[in-house]
Short mmCIF file of C-alpha atoms in Angstrom, two decimals:
data_model
loop_
_atom_site.label_atom_id
_atom_site.label_comp_id
_atom_site.label_asym_id
_atom_site.label_seq_id
_atom_site.Cartn_x
_atom_site.Cartn_y
_atom_site.Cartn_z
CA UNK A 1 -116.86 49.61 32.48
CA UNK A 2 -120.04 48.25 34.08
CA UNK A 3 -119.85 45.31 36.43
CA UNK A 4 -121.90 43.28 38.89
CA UNK A 5 -119.70 40.96 40.90
CA UNK A 6 -119.50 39.00 44.16
CA UNK A 7 -115.80 39.88 44.46
CA UNK A 8 -114.49 42.92 46.37
CA UNK A 9 -114.60 46.01 44.14
CA UNK A 10 -111.34 47.41 42.79
CA UNK A 11 -111.51 51.22 42.52
CA UNK A 12 -108.09 51.50 40.86
CA UNK A 13 -109.26 49.33 37.97
CA UNK A 14 -112.43 51.42 37.52
CA UNK A 15 -110.57 54.74 37.61
CA UNK A 16 -107.99 53.48 35.11
CA UNK A 17 -110.84 52.41 32.82
CA UNK A 18 -112.55 55.81 32.77
CA UNK A 19 -109.50 58.10 32.71
CA UNK A 20 -108.46 59.61 29.37
CA UNK A 21 -105.40 61.71 28.60
CA UNK A 22 -107.73 64.69 28.22
CA UNK A 23 -109.32 64.10 31.66
CA UNK A 24 -108.16 66.54 34.33
CA UNK A 25 -110.54 65.29 36.98
CA UNK A 26 -111.98 62.01 38.19
CA UNK A 27 -114.77 61.92 40.77
CA UNK A 28 -115.14 58.53 42.43
CA UNK A 29 -118.03 57.64 44.71
CA UNK A 30 -117.94 54.78 47.21
CA UNK A 31 -121.18 53.47 48.68
CA UNK A 32 -120.05 51.82 51.89
CA UNK A 33 -121.84 49.53 54.35
CA UNK A 34 -122.37 51.48 57.54
CA UNK A 35 -123.07 50.17 61.01
CA UNK A 36 -126.43 51.84 61.51
CA UNK A 37 -129.63 52.64 59.63
CA UNK A 38 -132.71 54.41 60.99
CA UNK A 39 -131.49 53.81 64.51
CA UNK A 40 -130.95 50.08 64.05
CA UNK A 41 -127.53 48.55 64.52
CA UNK A 42 -126.61 46.72 61.30
CA UNK A 43 -124.60 43.46 61.47
CA UNK A 44 -124.07 43.03 57.74
CA UNK A 45 -125.87 43.51 54.40
CA UNK A 46 -126.77 41.07 51.69
CA UNK A 47 -127.19 42.30 48.11
CA UNK A 48 -129.19 40.58 45.39
CA UNK A 49 -129.25 41.68 41.73
CA UNK A 50 -130.79 40.89 38.37
CA UNK A 51 -127.37 41.06 36.72
CA UNK A 52 -128.24 41.23 33.00
CA UNK A 53 -130.82 43.94 33.54
CA UNK A 54 -128.70 45.78 36.13
CA UNK A 55 -125.87 46.14 33.62
CA UNK A 56 -128.35 47.33 30.99
CA UNK A 57 -129.78 49.94 33.38
CA UNK A 58 -126.29 51.09 34.43
CA UNK A 59 -125.54 51.74 30.76
CA UNK A 60 -128.81 53.65 30.48
CA UNK A 61 -127.80 55.84 33.45
CA UNK A 62 -124.40 56.37 31.83
CA UNK A 63 -126.01 57.46 28.54
CA UNK A 64 -128.27 59.85 30.43
CA UNK A 65 -125.30 61.33 32.29
CA UNK A 66 -123.23 61.67 29.10
CA UNK A 67 -126.08 63.58 27.46
CA UNK A 68 -126.51 65.90 30.46
CA UNK A 69 -122.90 66.64 31.48
CA UNK A 70 -119.61 67.19 29.67
CA UNK A 71 -117.67 64.16 30.74
CA UNK A 72 -115.01 61.97 29.16
CA UNK A 73 -116.24 58.65 30.57
CA UNK A 74 -118.22 56.94 33.33
CA UNK A 75 -118.04 53.49 34.91
CA UNK A 76 -120.07 51.65 37.55
CA UNK A 77 -119.40 48.56 39.69
CA UNK A 78 -121.82 46.99 42.17
CA UNK A 79 -121.07 44.12 44.48
CA UNK A 80 -123.55 41.39 45.47
CA UNK A 81 -123.70 38.79 48.23
CA UNK A 82 -122.80 39.33 51.88
CA UNK A 83 -120.98 42.58 52.73
CA UNK A 84 -119.56 43.48 56.12
CA UNK A 85 -119.47 46.95 57.73
CA UNK A 86 -116.95 49.14 55.89
CA UNK A 87 -117.03 47.14 52.65
CA UNK A 88 -117.85 48.90 49.39
CA UNK A 89 -121.09 47.97 47.63
CA UNK A 90 -121.09 50.60 44.88
CA UNK A 91 -118.43 52.47 42.93
CA UNK A 92 -119.23 55.19 40.39
CA UNK A 93 -116.32 56.89 38.60
CA UNK A 94 -116.65 59.87 36.25
CA UNK A 95 -113.79 61.46 34.35
CA UNK A 96 -114.01 64.91 32.87
CA UNK A 97 -111.89 67.78 31.61
CA UNK A 98 -113.17 69.95 34.48
CA UNK A 99 -114.06 69.21 38.07
CA UNK A 100 -117.59 70.62 38.29
CA UNK A 101 -118.90 68.28 35.58
CA UNK A 102 -117.18 65.30 37.21
CA UNK A 103 -118.78 65.98 40.60
CA UNK A 104 -122.25 66.78 39.25
CA UNK A 105 -122.33 63.84 36.84
CA UNK A 106 -121.14 61.40 39.50
CA UNK A 107 -123.73 62.60 42.01
CA UNK A 108 -126.50 62.40 39.42
CA UNK A 109 -125.41 58.89 38.40
CA UNK A 110 -125.54 57.65 41.99
CA UNK A 111 -129.04 59.09 42.40
CA UNK A 112 -130.28 57.44 39.20
CA UNK A 113 -128.63 54.09 39.96
CA UNK A 114 -130.53 53.92 43.22
CA UNK A 115 -133.78 54.65 41.35
CA UNK A 116 -133.72 52.30 38.38
CA UNK A 117 -131.02 49.62 38.64
CA UNK A 118 -132.51 46.27 39.81
CA UNK A 119 -130.38 45.64 42.89
CA UNK A 120 -131.64 45.04 46.41
CA UNK A 121 -130.18 44.98 49.88
CA UNK A 122 -131.18 43.07 52.97
CA UNK A 123 -130.24 44.48 56.36
CA UNK A 124 -129.36 41.93 59.00
CA UNK A 125 -129.55 43.01 62.66
CA UNK A 126 -128.84 40.90 65.75
CA UNK A 127 -132.58 40.23 66.18
CA UNK A 128 -133.92 40.09 62.64
CA UNK A 129 -133.58 41.11 59.02
CA UNK A 130 -135.46 42.93 56.26
CA UNK A 131 -135.16 43.58 52.54
CA UNK A 132 -135.01 47.34 52.12
CA UNK A 133 -137.72 48.71 49.84
CA UNK A 134 -136.33 51.75 48.07
CA UNK A 135 -137.61 53.10 44.77
CA UNK A 136 -140.37 51.63 42.61
CA UNK A 137 -138.73 51.93 39.20
CA UNK A 138 -140.82 53.75 36.61
CA UNK A 139 -141.83 52.34 33.28
CA UNK A 140 -141.16 55.53 31.30
CA UNK B 1 -148.76 29.63 27.37
CA UNK B 2 -146.01 28.95 29.91
CA UNK B 3 -144.09 31.93 31.27
CA UNK B 4 -140.95 31.56 33.37
CA UNK B 5 -140.72 34.39 35.88
CA UNK B 6 -137.51 35.34 37.65
CA UNK B 7 -137.74 36.39 41.29
CA UNK B 8 -135.37 38.47 43.42
CA UNK B 9 -134.72 39.73 46.93
CA UNK B 10 -137.72 39.48 49.29
CA UNK B 11 -139.89 37.90 46.62
CA UNK B 12 -137.31 35.17 46.00
CA UNK B 13 -137.01 34.58 49.75
CA UNK B 14 -140.81 34.40 50.12
CA UNK B 15 -141.34 31.94 47.27
CA UNK B 16 -138.13 30.03 47.89
CA UNK B 17 -137.31 29.79 44.17
CA UNK B 18 -135.24 31.87 41.77
CA UNK B 19 -137.73 31.17 38.98
CA UNK B 20 -141.32 29.93 38.76
CA UNK B 21 -143.24 28.70 35.71
CA UNK B 22 -146.78 30.08 35.45
CA UNK B 23 -149.52 28.94 33.06
CA UNK B 24 -151.39 31.86 31.54
CA UNK B 25 -153.94 32.25 28.73
CA UNK B 26 -152.53 33.65 25.49
CA UNK B 27 -152.62 37.45 25.51
CA UNK B 28 -152.43 37.65 29.31
CA UNK B 29 -151.23 40.95 30.78
CA UNK B 30 -148.72 41.67 33.52
CA UNK B 31 -151.69 42.13 35.88
CA UNK B 32 -152.90 38.63 35.08
CA UNK B 33 -149.42 37.26 35.71
CA UNK B 34 -149.24 38.89 39.13
CA UNK B 35 -152.69 37.51 39.98
CA UNK B 36 -151.64 34.01 38.92
CA UNK B 37 -148.46 34.24 41.03
CA UNK B 38 -150.57 35.20 44.08
CA UNK B 39 -153.01 32.36 43.38
CA UNK B 40 -150.18 29.79 43.35
CA UNK B 41 -148.19 31.48 46.18
CA UNK B 42 -150.78 33.25 48.36
CA UNK B 43 -148.11 34.64 50.72
CA UNK B 44 -146.89 37.06 48.01
CA UNK B 45 -150.27 38.79 47.72
CA UNK B 46 -149.41 41.61 50.12
CA UNK B 47 -146.41 42.48 47.95
CA UNK B 48 -148.22 42.61 44.59
CA UNK B 49 -148.86 46.40 44.54
CA UNK B 50 -145.14 47.22 44.77
CA UNK B 51 -143.96 44.74 42.13
CA UNK B 52 -142.96 46.13 38.76
CA UNK B 53 -142.62 43.73 35.84
CA UNK B 54 -139.61 43.61 33.53
CA UNK B 55 -139.89 42.07 30.08
CA UNK B 56 -136.70 41.45 28.13
CA UNK B 57 -134.82 43.57 30.72
CA UNK B 58 -137.11 46.59 30.36
CA UNK B 59 -139.71 47.86 32.84
CA UNK B 60 -143.27 47.55 31.48
CA UNK B 61 -146.69 48.74 32.66
CA UNK B 62 -149.41 46.55 34.22
CA UNK B 63 -151.40 46.30 31.00
CA UNK B 64 -148.43 45.08 28.95
CA UNK B 65 -149.35 41.92 27.02
CA UNK B 66 -147.05 38.95 27.53
CA UNK B 67 -145.94 36.43 24.94
CA UNK B 68 -144.28 33.05 25.16
CA UNK B 69 -140.54 33.53 24.94
CA UNK B 70 -140.49 36.84 26.80
CA UNK B 71 -137.82 37.06 29.51
CA UNK B 72 -140.00 38.03 32.47
CA UNK B 73 -138.98 39.16 35.96
CA UNK B 74 -140.84 40.65 38.89
CA UNK B 75 -138.96 43.56 40.43
CA UNK B 76 -139.54 44.67 44.04
CA UNK B 77 -138.66 48.29 44.92
CA UNK B 78 -134.94 48.61 44.22
CA UNK B 79 -132.41 49.54 46.90
CA UNK B 80 -128.93 49.32 45.44
CA UNK B 81 -125.94 51.21 46.79
CA UNK B 82 -125.47 52.16 50.42
CA UNK B 83 -127.88 53.83 52.87
CA UNK B 84 -126.94 57.24 51.65
CA UNK C 1 -104.61 62.66 56.78
CA UNK C 2 -102.85 65.56 55.05
CA UNK C 3 -99.76 64.90 52.98
CA UNK C 4 -97.37 66.55 50.55
CA UNK C 5 -95.12 63.98 48.91
CA UNK C 6 -92.95 63.35 45.87
CA UNK C 7 -94.15 59.73 45.78
CA UNK C 8 -97.14 58.54 43.72
CA UNK C 9 -100.37 59.11 45.67
CA UNK C 10 -102.17 56.10 47.14
CA UNK C 11 -105.96 56.64 47.06
CA UNK C 12 -106.69 53.42 48.96
CA UNK C 13 -104.66 54.63 51.94
CA UNK C 14 -106.46 57.98 51.96
CA UNK C 15 -109.92 56.42 51.72
CA UNK C 16 -109.10 53.96 54.52
CA UNK C 17 -107.94 56.90 56.66
CA UNK C 18 -111.17 58.90 56.28
CA UNK C 19 -113.73 56.08 56.39
CA UNK C 20 -115.58 55.47 59.69
CA UNK C 21 -118.01 52.67 60.50
CA UNK C 22 -120.77 55.28 60.45
CA UNK C 23 -119.78 56.52 56.95
CA UNK C 24 -122.11 55.36 54.19
CA UNK C 25 -120.43 57.39 51.46
CA UNK C 26 -116.95 58.40 50.44
CA UNK C 27 -116.39 60.96 47.66
CA UNK C 28 -112.88 60.90 46.27
CA UNK C 29 -111.55 63.51 43.86
CA UNK C 30 -108.52 62.94 41.61
CA UNK C 31 -106.79 65.91 40.03
CA UNK C 32 -105.03 64.37 37.05
CA UNK C 33 -102.38 65.73 34.67
CA UNK C 34 -104.02 66.17 31.30
CA UNK C 35 -102.41 66.45 27.90
CA UNK C 36 -103.71 69.91 27.00
CA UNK C 37 -104.33 73.30 28.58
CA UNK C 38 -105.67 76.41 26.84
CA UNK C 39 -104.92 74.85 23.50
CA UNK C 40 -101.30 74.03 24.28
CA UNK C 41 -100.10 70.44 24.23
CA UNK C 42 -98.62 69.63 27.64
CA UNK C 43 -95.56 67.34 27.91
CA UNK C 44 -95.46 67.11 31.69
CA UNK C 45 -96.02 69.20 34.81
CA UNK C 46 -93.74 70.09 37.66
CA UNK C 47 -95.18 70.93 41.08
CA UNK C 48 -93.51 73.01 43.76
CA UNK C 49 -94.87 73.47 47.29
CA UNK C 50 -94.21 75.20 50.58
CA UNK C 51 -94.82 71.95 52.47
CA UNK C 52 -95.19 73.14 56.09
CA UNK C 53 -97.59 75.90 55.12
CA UNK C 54 -99.42 73.76 52.55
CA UNK C 55 -100.23 71.19 55.25
CA UNK C 56 -101.39 73.97 57.56
CA UNK C 57 -103.66 75.42 54.86
CA UNK C 58 -105.04 71.98 53.99
CA UNK C 59 -106.04 71.60 57.64
CA UNK C 60 -107.65 75.03 57.49
CA UNK C 61 -109.69 73.99 54.44
CA UNK C 62 -110.66 70.81 56.27
CA UNK C 63 -111.85 72.76 59.34
CA UNK C 64 -113.85 75.07 57.08
CA UNK C 65 -115.46 72.08 55.33
CA UNK C 66 -116.23 70.33 58.63
CA UNK C 67 -117.97 73.48 59.89
CA UNK C 68 -120.01 73.83 56.68
CA UNK C 69 -121.01 70.24 55.87
CA UNK C 70 -122.01 67.18 57.88
CA UNK C 71 -119.11 64.88 57.22
CA UNK C 72 -117.31 62.18 59.18
CA UNK C 73 -113.79 62.99 57.96
CA UNK C 74 -111.70 64.57 55.20
CA UNK C 75 -108.18 63.96 53.94
CA UNK C 76 -105.95 65.58 51.31
CA UNK C 77 -102.79 64.48 49.51
CA UNK C 78 -100.81 66.52 46.99
CA UNK C 79 -97.85 65.32 45.01
CA UNK C 80 -94.83 67.46 44.06
CA UNK C 81 -92.03 67.15 41.51
CA UNK C 82 -92.38 66.01 37.93
CA UNK C 83 -95.70 64.41 36.94
CA UNK C 84 -96.48 62.79 33.61
CA UNK C 85 -99.81 62.89 31.72
CA UNK C 86 -102.34 60.73 33.55
CA UNK C 87 -100.63 60.91 36.92
CA UNK C 88 -102.54 62.14 39.95
CA UNK C 89 -101.42 65.42 41.53
CA UNK C 90 -104.26 65.89 44.05
CA UNK C 91 -106.50 63.58 46.04
CA UNK C 92 -109.32 64.82 48.27
CA UNK C 93 -111.43 62.25 50.12
CA UNK C 94 -114.52 63.03 52.18
CA UNK C 95 -116.52 60.49 54.16
CA UNK C 96 -120.04 61.14 55.32
CA UNK C 97 -123.18 59.40 56.50
CA UNK C 98 -124.99 60.62 53.38
CA UNK C 99 -123.90 61.13 49.80
CA UNK C 100 -124.94 64.74 49.19
CA UNK C 101 -122.70 66.07 51.99
CA UNK C 102 -119.78 63.96 50.74
CA UNK C 103 -120.06 65.33 47.20
CA UNK C 104 -120.62 68.96 48.21
CA UNK C 105 -117.88 68.98 50.84
CA UNK C 106 -115.37 67.35 48.49
CA UNK C 107 -116.13 69.82 45.69
CA UNK C 108 -115.85 72.77 48.08
CA UNK C 109 -112.56 71.47 49.48
CA UNK C 110 -111.04 71.17 45.98
CA UNK C 111 -112.11 74.76 45.18
CA UNK C 112 -110.60 76.11 48.40
CA UNK C 113 -107.37 74.11 48.07
CA UNK C 114 -106.78 75.71 44.69
CA UNK C 115 -107.31 79.15 46.24
CA UNK C 116 -105.23 79.12 49.40
CA UNK C 117 -102.80 76.19 49.57
CA UNK C 118 -99.25 77.27 48.56
CA UNK C 119 -98.60 74.84 45.72
CA UNK C 120 -97.61 75.74 42.17
CA UNK C 121 -97.42 73.99 38.86
CA UNK C 122 -95.19 74.57 35.87
CA UNK C 123 -96.41 73.47 32.46
CA UNK C 124 -93.76 72.13 30.11
CA UNK C 125 -94.53 72.13 26.35
CA UNK C 126 -92.27 70.98 23.54
CA UNK C 127 -91.24 74.61 22.90
CA UNK C 128 -91.24 76.21 26.32
CA UNK C 129 -92.55 76.28 29.85
CA UNK C 130 -94.40 78.51 32.30
CA UNK C 131 -95.34 78.59 35.95
CA UNK C 132 -99.12 78.82 36.07
CA UNK C 133 -100.40 81.80 38.03
CA UNK C 134 -103.68 80.86 39.60
CA UNK C 135 -105.16 82.53 42.68
CA UNK C 136 -103.62 85.31 44.73
CA UNK C 137 -104.33 83.98 48.22
CA UNK C 138 -106.13 86.44 50.49
CA UNK C 139 -104.87 87.59 53.84
CA UNK C 140 -108.24 87.43 55.61
CA UNK D 1 -82.15 92.90 61.11
CA UNK D 2 -81.55 89.90 58.85
CA UNK D 3 -84.58 88.15 57.41
CA UNK D 4 -84.36 84.82 55.59
CA UNK D 5 -86.99 84.65 52.88
CA UNK D 6 -88.10 81.40 51.26
CA UNK D 7 -88.85 81.44 47.55
CA UNK D 8 -90.96 79.10 45.44
CA UNK D 9 -92.02 78.27 41.91
CA UNK D 10 -91.28 81.02 39.32
CA UNK D 11 -89.71 83.27 41.93
CA UNK D 12 -87.31 80.50 42.99
CA UNK D 13 -86.46 79.85 39.36
CA UNK D 14 -85.88 83.57 38.71
CA UNK D 15 -83.62 84.12 41.70
CA UNK D 16 -81.98 80.72 41.51
CA UNK D 17 -82.11 80.16 45.27
CA UNK D 18 -84.57 78.48 47.63
CA UNK D 19 -83.84 81.11 50.27
CA UNK D 20 -82.29 84.60 50.36
CA UNK D 21 -81.10 86.63 53.35
CA UNK D 22 -82.16 90.30 53.23
CA UNK D 23 -80.93 93.08 55.49
CA UNK D 24 -83.76 95.37 56.61
CA UNK D 25 -84.13 98.13 59.17
CA UNK D 26 -85.92 97.12 62.37
CA UNK D 27 -89.69 97.62 62.03
CA UNK D 28 -89.60 97.11 58.25
CA UNK D 29 -92.88 96.11 56.62
CA UNK D 30 -93.64 93.45 54.01
CA UNK D 31 -93.63 96.24 51.39
CA UNK D 32 -90.09 97.20 52.39
CA UNK D 33 -89.01 93.56 52.17
CA UNK D 34 -90.36 93.28 48.62
CA UNK D 35 -88.59 96.49 47.62
CA UNK D 36 -85.32 95.21 49.07
CA UNK D 37 -85.69 91.91 47.17
CA UNK D 38 -86.20 93.83 43.90
CA UNK D 39 -83.20 96.04 44.67
CA UNK D 40 -80.94 93.00 45.12
CA UNK D 41 -82.59 90.96 42.33
CA UNK D 42 -83.92 93.52 39.80
CA UNK D 43 -85.34 90.81 37.55
CA UNK D 44 -88.10 90.02 40.12
CA UNK D 45 -89.53 93.56 40.04
CA UNK D 46 -92.22 92.76 37.46
CA UNK D 47 -93.53 90.03 39.76
CA UNK D 48 -93.76 92.09 42.96
CA UNK D 49 -97.44 93.11 42.64
CA UNK D 50 -98.61 89.47 42.62
CA UNK D 51 -96.46 88.28 45.54
CA UNK D 52 -98.19 87.71 48.85
CA UNK D 53 -96.08 87.39 51.97
CA UNK D 54 -96.43 84.59 54.50
CA UNK D 55 -95.13 85.01 58.04
CA UNK D 56 -94.98 81.94 60.27
CA UNK D 57 -97.06 80.07 57.65
CA UNK D 58 -99.86 82.64 57.58
CA UNK D 59 -100.69 85.13 54.82
CA UNK D 60 -100.14 88.74 55.92
CA UNK D 61 -100.90 92.15 54.39
CA UNK D 62 -98.34 94.53 52.84
CA UNK D 63 -98.15 96.75 55.92
CA UNK D 64 -97.39 93.86 58.27
CA UNK D 65 -94.31 94.64 60.41
CA UNK D 66 -91.56 92.04 60.31
CA UNK D 67 -89.35 90.94 63.18
CA UNK D 68 -86.14 88.96 63.37
CA UNK D 69 -86.98 85.29 63.84
CA UNK D 70 -90.14 85.39 61.70
CA UNK D 71 -90.41 82.55 59.19
CA UNK D 72 -90.94 84.55 56.01
CA UNK D 73 -91.87 83.35 52.53
CA UNK D 74 -92.96 85.10 49.33
CA UNK D 75 -95.92 83.38 47.71
CA UNK D 76 -96.67 83.75 43.98
CA UNK D 77 -100.28 83.14 42.87
CA UNK D 78 -101.01 79.53 43.82
CA UNK D 79 -101.98 76.86 41.26
CA UNK D 80 -102.22 73.51 43.02
CA UNK D 81 -104.26 70.58 41.73
CA UNK D 82 -104.95 69.89 38.08
CA UNK D 83 -106.18 72.25 35.31
CA UNK D 84 -109.75 71.72 36.32
#
């Protein structure tokens, strides 16, 4: 399951989608809007995405993770639009027979998503705003 | 040829449009496209070095040759997820 | 939040309990009943616990994890009684400013819970059953 | 002294009770308590080597000296969580 949506993310739906009867472990990662970044007090975030390509790149990350770790399934959801402090922007769920693979694969997936999936966030403070420039995605 | 280019995030905010149509000579490269964008919208020039081009939802290099019909987007440095 | 309960576990409640406004990441681990173990087809599991001591040992694991990793909070829930395939027996949630600490702390907590928290599972197959002997908890 | 001992998991199933009261001499150790359990319930003897004792919700060693009023439990090897 790979989704880009303006609606609040539903972790239960994602976990149900990745769990198999042979899965003994599910690792679920929440990326959450926090109230501070680099010393600046954050009011809220705004996310923009290139949805068609973001879904394609999420699938690419999933394929990479499946090749590298022994997992039963992986799913990713990312929210767009305005998000308040404490709201969830990113969910990554990995199911696996054993816990180590679930943790490692989920961590790796989060790292790769932040590197290659075309999604952007704008920080809004009380006295200004800025689009955050993260990774320049490679062409390889 | 006419190329429609999708814009996102800071680049969208700077240009004020989700998509711009650029006129380019046949066989133009991604570099030429970026130059043309900066000619029409001079305020994007400072951002050109960080923009990666996507063609048909795949990242391409600066020398990639564009064709009419390509789905083209300019991609600022990505920053999905949380600050973690 | 540390709980031992016969009721189905509620991950949303646990995540809400550990999240802080300064948390940018939550790692949530689900231990799930799977349909097979060591080649035997599992019908269902039954969990027993020493609840007072299990809660005490969960808190001990949490203190250990807090001392070792930079996290904002940690919570653990374990279910007891009969659990069917696909049901969740264990939830461990860790919130943190940054993702690496959340993943590492959560993984470490799951390892330690399995070593020292007095909880036991019985596997039931179509032709028999056995209490699973895992770790002999140390006295140190 | 009388010591009430809580039982769990396979040990509970073997003895058929959640708690047993054992009579022990004052100053008896955990080892003596295990021996007394096996004397009263011979079918648990095979399991004795793997049983750890908890006193007041803390694991203790075999030479730990018990007192009346201690909350005592015998703990088989633990196996919480899933098969992962």
